[in-house]
């Protein structure tokens, strides 16, 4: 008895789609129990932040860095790029409400407000009292200033906030537990030791309990740096300026950076810039140690815009250049390369998988949070230690205790020149792992730890549950979109083949295409997500195919059918006046002209409303950069208008092949184009103001440099013309992606 797959396929297709989507939802349900937040104790503190006044012509300038005695500051004040950064980014400082050293700096009469006029957190953030030295503690002597804490600068990640630094800062002064009756005497003694200088940046006895660090935090106004690389370039420049400013004001030449998520990549870029400048000036390096929390050093998942990956690659290039410069110069024993300690949040991290946190090189070490966390003290925790979620890593009390000890080891090693910081940290971690009953780093390295966490997850939820959880992790969105496109292309090729027998195997695509797509994506990302396994990728491929089918056989024809019925009713009533969607018998140039007019009107109207809403109308300036941004936004809008028109379009000749062709192209491109265009759109919108253009200067310089390197063997005239056409990020996306897609959709729309 032969099986007629084509007759049974409609039911099989619906059943398969329902099963795959249910499995995907099942993974999200399991993640609720995975991300419970009970693996960490909360860090407690009396939170106060002060806003460090900007170095600009309209605001106060620090006492030790006035225009009269520091020509570098005077030069910075005239730099429109640095002025633009100062108008949007901020430098903040943490002060515990009980710490008498810096309480005098808080201007309680002036709560801090953001550039939008909002108060980030009521009664917790204030401006600095005018004229005061924001780095000087109150417990100073006229002859001998009491040593302040070691300087640590916190760098938030994508859409991160400066408030995330409060837990790190609380551990810096050993005031991280709730002030209960039992702890009151301990807290009072700690405050006394901070005041008399017993706890400071350079403990003579080498005791971590006598060590203190003060935390500054950069604030990027909640900006999503992962959307576009231009933001990361600007953030890195502001961080580099902030490092130099804090070092200059506090008289410190050994600053530690602690960064979260993609902020770790920004921290590496800024530190490279600062130390490279110091090398050129034959001065001591400023940044010697970086600690990153859940930062994607190996690769950046969940990011769709290519400019972000280019930034990551450029950071590695700059680090290699700094290393070569140091080897080729006589620098009197000065070491301008910095140590990097990368700590992964573990398998519970829904945004950054643990394997991407591994960093290579002889000046770096990769650690798993599950191996270095101190035990919980508030409640018993008997579950398997799988780590913590992406945001919990910045407030996890047990982990930050160890981070404090790591900072102490790094600082004490660099001050005493005794041994190597990373070797000392490795020995400390091995002792800690042994005390927790775990294997040391010689028996199980970072790759081994990732595999161990995978096994623990399977023991906790079973193989099927573990695959469902990992499939539904947010960091798999990018491979899901890639598999969606690959599935769609394979399916499109099969359905467009001229041989009927091959086209008739529609049902078998359910089994064959996901395997082909999984093989392709695993080949491309052979060095990424190594421990997700083929099973997770295969399930993602099936889910992507289900989404493709929902759009292809559900959404697109459903909308078209509703449109057709509505037109029929309008025609029966004699009121069919919707000429906007009547495409047949119209020449292509008429369609393009109409859509161009509509798109320009929409773009300009939206820009005007956006500028009015943000109060940035006076910041608008029409120039070639704005024209490029408007051109990109216009053509991008035209593409999306064309997608909607083709969805609504009904085929007069009832040509099933034409209708199927239109459906397949729309389903393949619409979702992928929308996802990949988000970062470009945000960048284009930012370029419509002078401030946004100034912030984009480092990114534009990088683009110019990359273009010059790529066309070094080409005539200069050809190179200049080429850069003017496709040299910038927006123009490349406009002419190489949006314009060809638009012409394809116009062609489809012109056929009736």
XYZ file of C-alpha atoms in Angstrom:
752
model
C 0.000 0.000 0.000
C 1.536 3.278 -1.099
C 1.476 6.389 1.071
C 0.034 9.453 -0.622
C 1.958 12.099 1.273
C 0.438 14.949 -0.748
C -3.114 14.143 0.300
C -2.209 13.888 3.965
C 0.249 16.772 3.999
C -2.140 19.656 4.824
C -3.082 17.897 8.084
C 0.507 16.810 8.667
C 1.721 20.364 8.111
C -0.721 21.843 10.630
C 0.104 19.097 13.135
C 3.840 19.640 12.710
C 3.543 23.395 13.096
C 1.413 23.012 16.228
C 3.894 20.529 17.733
C 6.956 22.667 16.989
C 5.456 25.871 18.327
C 4.225 23.978 21.413
C 7.728 22.607 21.997
C 9.149 26.112 21.690
C 6.582 27.432 24.187
C 7.359 24.476 26.462
C 10.983 25.642 26.576
C 9.886 29.124 27.648
C 7.719 27.609 30.380
C 10.644 25.582 31.709
C 12.780 28.705 31.715
C 10.457 30.217 34.318
C 11.676 27.602 36.795
C 15.266 28.004 35.584
C 15.400 31.791 36.070
C 14.040 31.946 39.596
C 16.726 34.250 41.042
C 17.199 32.181 44.199
C 20.781 31.228 43.417
C 22.087 34.569 44.717
C 21.789 36.628 47.874
C 20.959 40.287 47.403
C 23.664 42.860 48.053
C 22.508 45.609 50.418
C 23.664 49.205 50.610
C 22.446 52.733 51.300
C 22.548 53.874 47.694
C 23.639 57.367 46.778
C 25.104 58.463 43.469
C 26.456 61.866 42.586
C 26.704 63.242 39.078
C 30.232 64.397 38.270
C 29.915 67.797 36.526
C 30.853 67.859 32.857
C 33.991 69.458 31.555
C 32.368 71.911 29.171
C 32.212 75.602 28.621
C 28.814 75.959 30.260
C 29.404 73.858 33.356
C 31.822 73.600 36.272
C 35.284 72.243 35.682
C 37.133 70.187 38.263
C 39.563 72.156 40.413
C 42.593 70.179 39.328
C 41.726 70.352 35.648
C 40.844 73.947 34.852
C 41.467 75.484 31.492
C 44.217 77.688 32.978
C 46.416 74.868 34.338
C 45.565 72.013 31.968
C 45.828 72.765 28.239
C 44.446 69.305 27.396
C 41.139 70.222 29.051
C 41.008 73.492 27.127
C 41.512 71.553 23.906
C 38.785 69.059 24.876
C 36.288 71.837 25.525
C 36.643 73.015 21.922
C 36.125 69.508 20.502
C 32.511 69.227 19.242
C 32.689 65.428 19.487
C 33.623 65.490 23.164
C 31.040 68.190 23.793
C 28.410 65.938 22.200
C 29.459 63.049 24.423
C 29.315 65.271 27.498
C 25.784 66.368 26.594
C 24.413 62.802 26.487
C 26.754 60.559 28.513
C 27.524 61.018 32.198
C 30.104 60.103 34.818
C 28.655 59.101 38.200
C 30.167 58.203 41.570
C 28.757 55.847 44.204
C 28.591 57.016 47.796
C 27.136 54.876 50.559
C 24.758 56.980 52.621
C 26.623 55.949 55.791
C 30.140 56.703 54.497
C 31.252 60.025 56.002
C 34.204 60.349 53.631
C 32.153 61.611 50.674
C 28.759 62.588 52.108
C 29.780 66.259 52.022
C 29.785 66.085 48.201
C 26.057 65.347 47.940
C 23.897 68.333 47.101
C 20.592 67.153 48.540
C 18.899 70.320 47.301
C 19.594 69.426 43.659
C 18.441 65.909 42.666
C 20.026 64.834 39.423
C 17.905 64.782 36.278
C 18.761 63.145 32.965
C 19.121 64.955 29.654
C 15.404 64.306 29.130
C 14.539 66.046 32.399
C 13.731 62.781 34.196
C 14.902 61.718 37.630
C 16.368 58.175 37.222
C 15.774 57.130 40.828
C 14.170 59.423 43.347
C 16.183 60.317 46.476
C 19.201 58.295 45.308
C 20.983 60.428 42.707
C 22.113 63.995 43.258
C 24.375 66.607 41.777
C 27.759 67.389 43.290
C 28.091 70.474 45.457
C 29.608 73.154 43.246
C 33.274 73.883 43.668
C 34.085 70.728 45.608
C 36.791 68.254 44.639
C 34.707 65.166 43.851
C 37.674 62.833 44.331
C 38.827 64.160 47.687
C 37.535 62.444 50.824
C 36.625 64.539 53.856
C 39.069 62.735 56.152
C 42.133 64.487 54.764
C 44.919 66.178 56.624
C 46.494 69.394 55.373
C 49.924 67.774 55.461
C 49.132 64.177 54.591
C 45.996 63.285 52.694
C 44.426 60.049 53.873
C 44.553 57.466 51.091
C 41.263 57.018 49.281
C 40.110 53.689 47.943
C 41.446 52.106 44.796
C 39.662 53.498 41.731
C 37.243 51.154 39.950
C 35.128 52.269 36.984
C 31.997 50.315 36.128
C 30.825 50.037 32.506
C 27.213 48.954 31.825
C 26.187 46.902 28.823
C 23.394 47.234 26.269
C 20.734 49.579 27.714
C 22.461 49.245 31.084
C 22.212 51.750 33.941
C 24.791 53.268 36.258
C 22.688 52.009 39.184
C 23.973 48.512 38.407
C 27.259 49.548 40.037
C 25.740 49.868 43.522
C 26.363 46.233 44.519
C 29.929 46.227 43.232
C 30.543 49.487 45.091
C 29.031 48.186 48.328
C 31.522 45.311 48.314
C 34.320 47.813 47.658
C 33.894 49.292 51.128
C 32.767 46.041 52.773
C 29.234 47.317 53.448
C 27.229 44.758 51.488
C 24.950 43.144 54.084
C 21.725 44.292 55.626
C 22.252 46.477 58.712
C 20.597 44.127 61.203
C 21.113 44.370 64.961
C 23.797 41.692 64.751
C 25.648 43.542 61.985
C 25.362 47.042 63.455
C 28.660 46.904 65.359
C 30.456 45.416 62.355
C 29.122 48.193 60.107
C 30.152 50.868 62.611
C 33.651 49.439 62.877
C 33.948 49.346 59.082
C 32.870 52.992 58.833
C 35.481 53.956 61.431
C 38.228 52.096 59.563
C 37.222 53.818 56.317
C 37.369 57.199 58.026
C 40.751 56.754 59.700
C 42.290 55.286 56.536
C 42.882 51.773 57.865
C 40.877 50.529 54.892
C 42.443 51.973 51.761
C 43.775 51.180 48.314
C 47.167 49.984 49.592
C 46.790 47.771 52.659
C 50.237 47.372 54.184
C 49.540 44.017 55.761
C 48.251 42.457 52.574
C 44.888 41.727 54.177
C 41.849 41.884 51.887
C 39.755 43.102 54.839
C 41.886 46.273 54.902
C 41.381 46.851 51.180
C 38.861 49.365 49.854
C 37.952 50.605 46.406
C 35.745 53.508 45.304
C 33.472 53.030 42.309
C 32.709 55.429 39.501
C 30.252 54.475 36.790
C 29.770 55.738 33.265
C 26.171 56.313 32.230
C 25.282 55.990 28.550
C 21.734 57.298 29.070
C 20.337 53.767 28.730
C 21.568 53.647 25.144
C 21.377 50.285 23.412
C 24.964 49.878 22.279
C 24.223 46.528 20.678
C 21.944 48.079 18.064
C 24.720 49.669 16.035
C 28.509 49.854 16.154
C 28.534 53.662 16.041
C 27.225 53.716 19.597
C 29.986 51.400 20.811
C 32.675 53.582 19.212
C 31.221 56.664 20.926
C 30.880 54.875 24.272
C 34.488 53.665 24.093
C 35.710 57.204 23.437
C 33.704 58.604 26.360
C 34.977 55.844 28.648
C 38.567 56.556 27.599
C 38.062 60.256 28.353
C 36.481 59.383 31.706
C 39.385 57.115 32.663
C 41.862 59.896 31.940
C 39.726 62.454 33.759
C 39.347 60.349 36.917
C 43.043 59.467 36.886
C 43.965 63.130 36.480
C 41.621 64.310 39.230
C 42.418 61.536 41.721
C 46.117 61.306 40.985
C 45.774 57.595 40.236
C 47.721 55.634 37.616
C 46.340 52.176 38.316
C 42.642 51.965 37.503
C 40.582 48.786 37.350
C 37.632 48.437 34.984
C 34.661 46.201 35.791
C 32.267 45.828 32.860
C 29.016 44.006 32.194
C 27.909 42.318 28.982
C 28.913 44.144 25.794
C 30.378 46.836 28.018
C 33.328 44.463 28.390
C 34.176 44.949 24.706
C 33.813 48.722 25.126
C 36.133 48.565 28.147
C 38.819 46.744 26.154
C 38.662 49.338 23.370
C 38.810 52.291 25.779
C 41.671 50.764 27.789
C 43.642 50.157 24.613
C 43.137 53.778 23.575
C 44.209 55.140 26.960
C 47.300 52.971 27.303
C 48.320 53.656 23.712
C 48.188 57.389 24.375
C 50.224 56.906 27.548
C 52.800 54.919 25.595
C 53.140 57.730 23.058
C 53.692 60.162 25.958
C 56.132 57.739 27.675
C 53.939 57.775 30.791
C 52.868 54.885 32.996
C 49.820 52.890 31.845
C 46.509 53.814 33.467
C 44.513 50.609 33.023
C 46.173 47.401 34.121
C 43.232 45.154 34.933
C 39.774 44.534 33.478
C 37.110 42.248 34.943
C 34.155 41.446 32.718
C 30.854 39.945 33.836
C 28.982 37.925 31.205
C 30.805 39.651 28.344
C 30.857 37.948 24.920
C 34.559 37.930 24.028
C 34.575 34.951 21.653
C 31.565 36.147 19.638
C 28.572 38.412 20.120
C 25.234 36.563 20.020
C 21.831 38.194 19.613
C 23.339 41.021 17.539
C 22.194 41.415 13.949
C 23.986 44.529 12.751
C 27.326 43.889 11.115
C 28.820 47.120 12.459
C 28.755 45.677 15.992
C 30.774 42.657 14.887
C 33.162 44.986 13.040
C 33.676 46.866 16.307
C 34.491 43.602 18.075
C 36.996 42.693 15.376
C 38.541 46.172 15.515
C 39.047 45.863 19.286
C 41.062 42.685 18.769
C 43.086 44.394 16.029
C 43.840 47.363 18.292
C 44.943 45.069 21.110
C 47.296 43.198 18.796
C 48.682 46.509 17.536
C 49.321 47.709 21.095
C 51.113 44.459 21.862
C 53.347 44.818 18.801
C 54.056 48.470 19.613
C 55.127 47.497 23.119
C 57.456 44.819 21.779
C 59.025 47.212 19.306
C 59.815 50.050 21.704
C 62.174 50.727 24.580
C 59.670 51.442 27.351
C 61.828 50.964 30.472
C 59.967 47.913 31.744
C 56.513 49.509 31.523
C 53.732 47.094 30.654
C 50.940 48.704 28.640
C 48.987 45.505 28.097
C 46.238 44.829 30.614
C 45.005 41.637 32.246
C 41.454 40.508 31.509
C 39.436 38.248 33.804
C 36.241 37.068 32.098
C 33.501 35.632 34.327
C 30.566 33.829 32.724
C 27.123 33.812 34.300
C 26.742 30.130 33.484
C 24.015 28.279 31.669
C 21.235 30.343 33.263
C 22.351 33.403 31.309
C 19.628 33.861 28.706
C 21.506 36.467 26.629
C 25.165 35.391 26.651
C 25.902 31.644 26.442
C 28.867 30.634 28.603
C 31.101 29.484 25.737
C 31.114 32.987 24.214
C 32.621 34.411 27.428
C 35.876 32.547 26.914
C 38.742 34.876 26.063
C 42.021 33.707 24.616
C 45.519 35.056 25.114
C 48.305 34.888 27.659
C 47.019 37.999 29.468
C 43.544 36.661 30.135
C 41.728 34.050 32.176
C 38.154 32.725 31.811
C 36.149 31.687 34.872
C 32.739 30.141 35.477
C 30.667 31.883 38.132
C 29.486 28.562 39.553
C 33.079 27.757 40.596
C 33.863 30.971 42.430
C 30.596 31.976 44.130
C 30.615 32.202 47.896
C 27.904 30.109 49.630
C 24.482 31.624 50.243
C 23.898 32.834 53.775
C 20.243 33.963 53.796
C 18.419 30.800 52.669
C 19.383 27.233 51.964
C 19.939 26.459 48.310
C 19.969 22.777 47.450
C 19.524 22.931 43.654
C 22.325 22.338 41.175
C 24.470 25.421 40.664
C 23.851 26.442 37.056
C 24.821 30.097 37.414
C 22.641 33.192 37.334
C 20.719 35.152 34.725
C 22.232 37.996 32.746
C 21.327 40.891 35.039
C 21.672 39.016 38.344
C 25.433 38.759 37.840
C 25.857 42.466 38.691
C 24.154 42.188 42.091
C 24.882 38.591 43.116
C 26.387 38.897 46.599
C 28.247 35.581 46.559
C 29.923 36.325 43.228
C 30.832 39.948 43.984
C 32.573 38.845 47.184
C 34.957 36.883 44.996
C 35.239 39.776 42.508
C 36.397 41.968 45.410
C 39.104 39.426 46.266
C 40.176 39.212 42.613
C 40.520 43.007 42.445
C 42.596 42.911 45.626
C 44.923 40.254 44.167
C 45.335 42.238 40.950
C 46.047 45.520 42.705
C 48.381 44.104 45.333
C 50.346 42.180 42.684
C 50.780 45.237 40.468
C 51.837 47.393 43.435
C 54.348 44.946 44.869
C 55.550 43.412 41.579
C 55.353 40.015 43.233
C 54.533 37.372 40.683
C 51.964 37.471 37.931
C 48.399 38.639 38.617
C 46.751 35.923 36.534
C 48.896 33.191 38.072
C 48.002 34.420 41.547
C 44.326 34.539 40.580
C 44.512 30.989 39.192
C 46.014 29.753 42.444
C 43.326 31.580 44.433
C 40.544 30.113 42.259
C 41.978 26.586 42.565
C 41.993 26.886 46.347
C 38.426 28.191 46.287
C 37.233 25.393 43.968
C 38.917 22.766 46.106
C 37.256 24.135 49.237
C 33.881 23.895 47.451
C 34.531 20.270 46.504
C 35.054 21.038 42.819
C 37.945 20.089 40.543
C 40.736 22.582 39.972
C 41.489 24.330 36.680
C 44.212 21.822 35.757
C 41.712 18.959 35.846
C 38.811 20.806 34.202
C 39.370 23.940 32.098
C 36.734 26.408 30.915
C 35.552 24.221 28.014
C 35.225 21.324 30.416
C 33.157 23.481 32.777
C 30.741 24.383 29.976
C 30.244 20.704 29.190
C 29.734 19.980 32.887
C 26.972 22.592 33.095
C 25.330 21.063 30.025
C 25.272 17.692 31.780
C 23.853 19.223 34.973
C 21.078 20.876 32.963
C 20.191 17.527 31.386
C 20.171 15.853 34.804
C 17.873 18.575 36.137
C 15.367 18.730 33.252
C 16.077 15.652 31.151
C 17.464 15.643 27.617
C 14.208 16.811 26.023
C 13.732 19.544 28.625
C 17.334 20.709 28.257
C 16.987 20.945 24.463
C 13.679 22.815 24.849
C 15.251 25.302 27.279
C 18.292 25.990 25.131
C 16.169 26.286 22.006
C 14.057 28.989 23.648
C 17.017 30.990 24.994
C 17.013 34.574 23.750
C 20.580 34.321 22.478
C 19.339 31.855 19.840
C 17.297 34.538 18.063
C 20.069 35.252 15.579
C 20.569 31.619 14.486
C 16.768 31.299 14.425
C 16.515 34.159 11.909
C 19.423 32.728 9.895
C 17.733 29.316 9.815
C 14.476 31.014 8.849
C 16.129 32.551 5.779
C 18.001 29.357 4.835
C 14.861 27.248 5.238
C 12.930 29.697 3.098
C 15.554 29.684 0.377
C 15.727 25.877 0.261
C 11.943 25.655 0.185
C 11.779 28.344 -2.504
C 14.291 26.470 -4.683
C 12.398 23.182 -4.330
C 9.065 24.753 -5.243
C 10.510 26.655 -8.208
C 12.143 23.596 -9.797
C 10.647 22.782 -13.207
C 10.350 19.033 -12.557
C 6.883 18.194 -11.262
C 8.009 15.099 -9.397
C 10.445 17.136 -7.336
C 7.890 19.861 -6.677
C 5.397 17.210 -5.632
C 7.649 16.237 -2.709
C 6.344 19.222 -0.777
C 5.587 17.153 2.287
C 9.047 15.666 2.547
C 10.461 19.179 2.938
C 9.322 18.893 6.536
C 12.057 16.321 7.081
C 14.748 17.245 4.568
C 15.037 21.043 4.607
C 15.699 21.509 8.374
C 18.545 18.990 8.149
C 20.077 20.923 5.254
C 19.615 24.249 7.047
C 21.087 22.868 10.290
C 24.107 21.568 8.436
C 24.622 24.928 6.760
C 24.345 26.955 9.949
C 26.633 24.583 11.889
C 29.207 24.846 9.115
C 29.097 28.658 9.222
C 29.281 28.895 13.046
C 31.562 25.925 13.562
C 33.397 27.729 16.354
C 30.300 29.158 18.034
C 27.817 27.592 20.434
C 29.843 24.397 20.304
C 27.959 22.778 23.148
C 24.439 23.526 22.019
C 24.715 20.401 19.914
C 23.176 19.492 16.616
C 19.894 18.648 18.356
C 19.301 22.230 19.488
C 20.170 23.615 16.063
C 17.927 21.070 14.383
C 14.986 21.960 16.630
C 15.637 25.637 15.877
C 15.561 24.777 12.172
C 12.190 23.079 12.536
C 10.818 26.032 14.520
C 12.134 28.420 11.858
C 10.421 26.359 9.150
C 7.192 26.456 11.157
C 7.392 30.252 11.347
C 8.061 30.358 7.612
C 4.979 28.233 6.941
C 2.823 30.364 9.235
C 3.753 33.445 7.226
C 3.630 31.652 3.864
C 0.371 29.739 4.250
C -1.305 31.646 7.061
C -0.579 35.330 7.433
C 0.085 36.377 3.805
C -2.847 34.563 2.128
C -5.102 35.367 5.088
C -4.507 39.094 4.736
C -4.900 38.843 0.965
C -8.206 36.990 1.353
C -9.574 39.554 3.786
C -8.513 42.304 1.408
C -10.252 40.592 -1.513
C -13.535 40.163 0.410
C -13.446 43.774 1.553
C -12.983 44.983 -2.033
C -15.845 42.809 -3.210
C -18.163 44.311 -0.594
C -17.012 47.816 -1.460
C -17.587 47.105 -5.152
C -21.127 45.844 -4.485
C -21.890 49.051 -2.611
C -20.376 51.102 -5.405
C -17.889 52.726 -3.029
C -14.585 51.212 -4.147
C -12.413 54.287 -4.030
C -9.210 52.821 -2.617
C -7.100 53.680 -5.630
C -3.969 53.441 -3.471
C -4.067 49.638 -3.617
C -5.230 49.235 -7.236
C -1.925 48.300 -8.870
C -2.915 46.655 -12.136
C -2.379 48.449 -15.410
C -0.083 50.983 -13.756
C 3.404 51.491 -15.233
C 6.358 50.844 -12.983
C 7.538 54.476 -12.947
C 4.101 55.537 -11.657
C 4.297 53.018 -8.806
C 7.812 54.160 -7.872
C 6.873 57.851 -8.007
C 3.806 57.339 -5.808
C 5.642 55.220 -3.234
C 8.580 57.622 -3.158
C 6.242 60.541 -2.450
C 4.440 58.659 0.306
C 7.726 57.463 1.865
C 9.357 60.907 1.873
C 6.251 62.382 3.471
C 6.211 59.674 6.157
C 9.927 59.961 6.901
C 9.985 63.754 7.155
C 6.804 63.769 9.233
C 8.146 61.148 11.643
C 11.487 62.971 11.935
C 9.743 66.258 12.725
C 7.577 64.620 15.383
C 10.602 62.841 16.871
C 12.635 66.051 17.069
C 9.720 67.919 18.627
C 9.105 65.163 21.180
C 12.780 65.129 22.222
C 13.084 68.914 22.189
C 15.916 68.622 19.651
C 14.494 70.775 16.870
C 17.214 73.402 17.385
C 19.823 70.642 17.073
C 18.735 69.830 13.511
C 21.036 70.857 10.670
C 20.552 69.944 7.030
C 23.785 68.643 5.479
C 25.021 65.740 3.371
C 24.934 63.359 6.344
C 21.288 64.140 7.031
C 20.476 63.713 3.322
C 22.101 60.241 3.356
C 20.106 59.292 6.458
C 16.841 60.513 4.917
C 17.636 58.666 1.665
C 18.153 55.420 3.588
C 14.992 55.878 5.635
C 13.005 56.703 2.474
C 14.109 53.651 0.488
C 13.726 51.409 3.530
C 10.177 52.734 3.944
C 9.498 52.150 0.231
C 10.573 48.513 0.576
C 8.235 47.935 3.498
C 5.378 49.706 1.704
C 5.937 47.439 -1.254
C 5.872 44.375 0.989
C 2.484 45.394 2.362
C 1.141 46.211 -1.091
C 2.175 42.801 -2.395
C 0.533 41.136 0.601
C -2.724 42.954 -0.125
C -2.468 42.493 -3.858
C -4.918 40.117 -5.538
C -3.967 38.400 -8.814
C -6.495 39.086 -11.548
C -5.460 36.107 -13.639
C -5.725 33.791 -10.620
C -2.204 32.608 -11.418
C -1.343 30.225 -8.606
C 2.347 30.116 -9.581
C 2.631 33.917 -9.578
C 0.787 34.184 -6.277
C 3.020 31.467 -4.793
C 6.147 33.218 -6.033
C 5.044 36.478 -4.446
C 4.148 34.753 -1.182
C 7.506 32.985 -0.930
C 9.624 36.059 -1.615
C 7.643 38.099 0.905
C 7.844 35.421 3.590
C 11.607 34.997 3.133
C 12.571 38.670 3.117
C 10.054 40.538 5.256
C 10.983 39.233 8.719
C 14.741 39.097 8.068
C 14.816 42.601 6.534
C 12.901 44.097 9.449
C 15.253 42.544 12.013
C 18.463 43.525 10.235
C 17.259 47.070 9.523
C 16.489 48.006 13.152
C 20.065 49.006 13.987
C 20.478 50.948 10.746
C 17.233 52.824 11.351
C 18.284 53.833 14.871
C 21.638 55.020 13.500
C 19.994 56.976 10.683
C 17.626 58.692 13.115
C 20.537 59.731 15.328
C 22.294 61.365 12.360
C 19.518 63.924 11.940
C 20.922 66.031 14.808
C 24.270 67.742 15.218
C 24.831 65.882 18.479
C 24.189 62.526 16.816
C 26.531 63.374 13.950
C 29.272 64.392 16.365
C 28.893 61.138 18.300
C 29.192 59.194 15.031
C 32.599 60.717 14.186
C 34.721 57.771 15.489
C 32.585 55.282 13.578
C 32.810 57.328 10.374
C 36.586 57.566 10.755
C 36.708 53.798 11.147
C 34.652 53.344 7.970
C 36.964 55.697 6.068
C 40.027 53.810 7.323
C 38.563 50.410 6.374
C 37.637 51.706 2.937
C 41.118 53.117 2.347
C 42.675 49.789 3.326
C 40.369 47.807 1.040
C 41.039 49.983 -2.006
C 44.743 50.676 -1.495
C 45.484 49.091 -4.895
C 42.774 51.029 -6.746
C 43.013 54.450 -8.330
C 42.291 57.219 -5.846
C 39.537 58.727 -8.001
C 37.690 55.405 -8.248
C 38.156 54.909 -4.511
C 36.743 58.341 -3.697
C 33.734 57.865 -5.944
C 33.132 54.394 -4.509
C 33.222 55.701 -0.959
C 30.725 58.384 -1.847
C 28.336 55.736 -3.205
C 28.744 52.728 -0.912
C 31.484 53.664 1.524
C 29.243 54.380 4.502
C 27.216 51.820 6.398
C 23.851 53.323 5.472
C 24.673 53.738 1.782
C 25.877 50.145 1.484
C 22.663 48.842 3.018
C 20.635 51.208 0.838
C 22.151 50.337 -2.551
C 23.160 46.707 -2.007
C 20.176 45.437 0.025
C 17.166 47.774 0.021
C 17.296 48.992 -3.589
C 17.556 45.500 -5.212
C 14.776 44.180 -2.962
C 12.630 47.148 -3.852
C 13.073 46.523 -7.583
C 12.146 42.861 -7.105
C 8.959 43.807 -5.266
C 8.087 46.450 -7.842
C 8.492 43.837 -10.587
C 6.245 41.432 -8.730
C 3.683 44.151 -8.174
C 3.643 45.172 -11.820
C 2.619 41.686 -12.997
C -1.098 41.041 -12.942
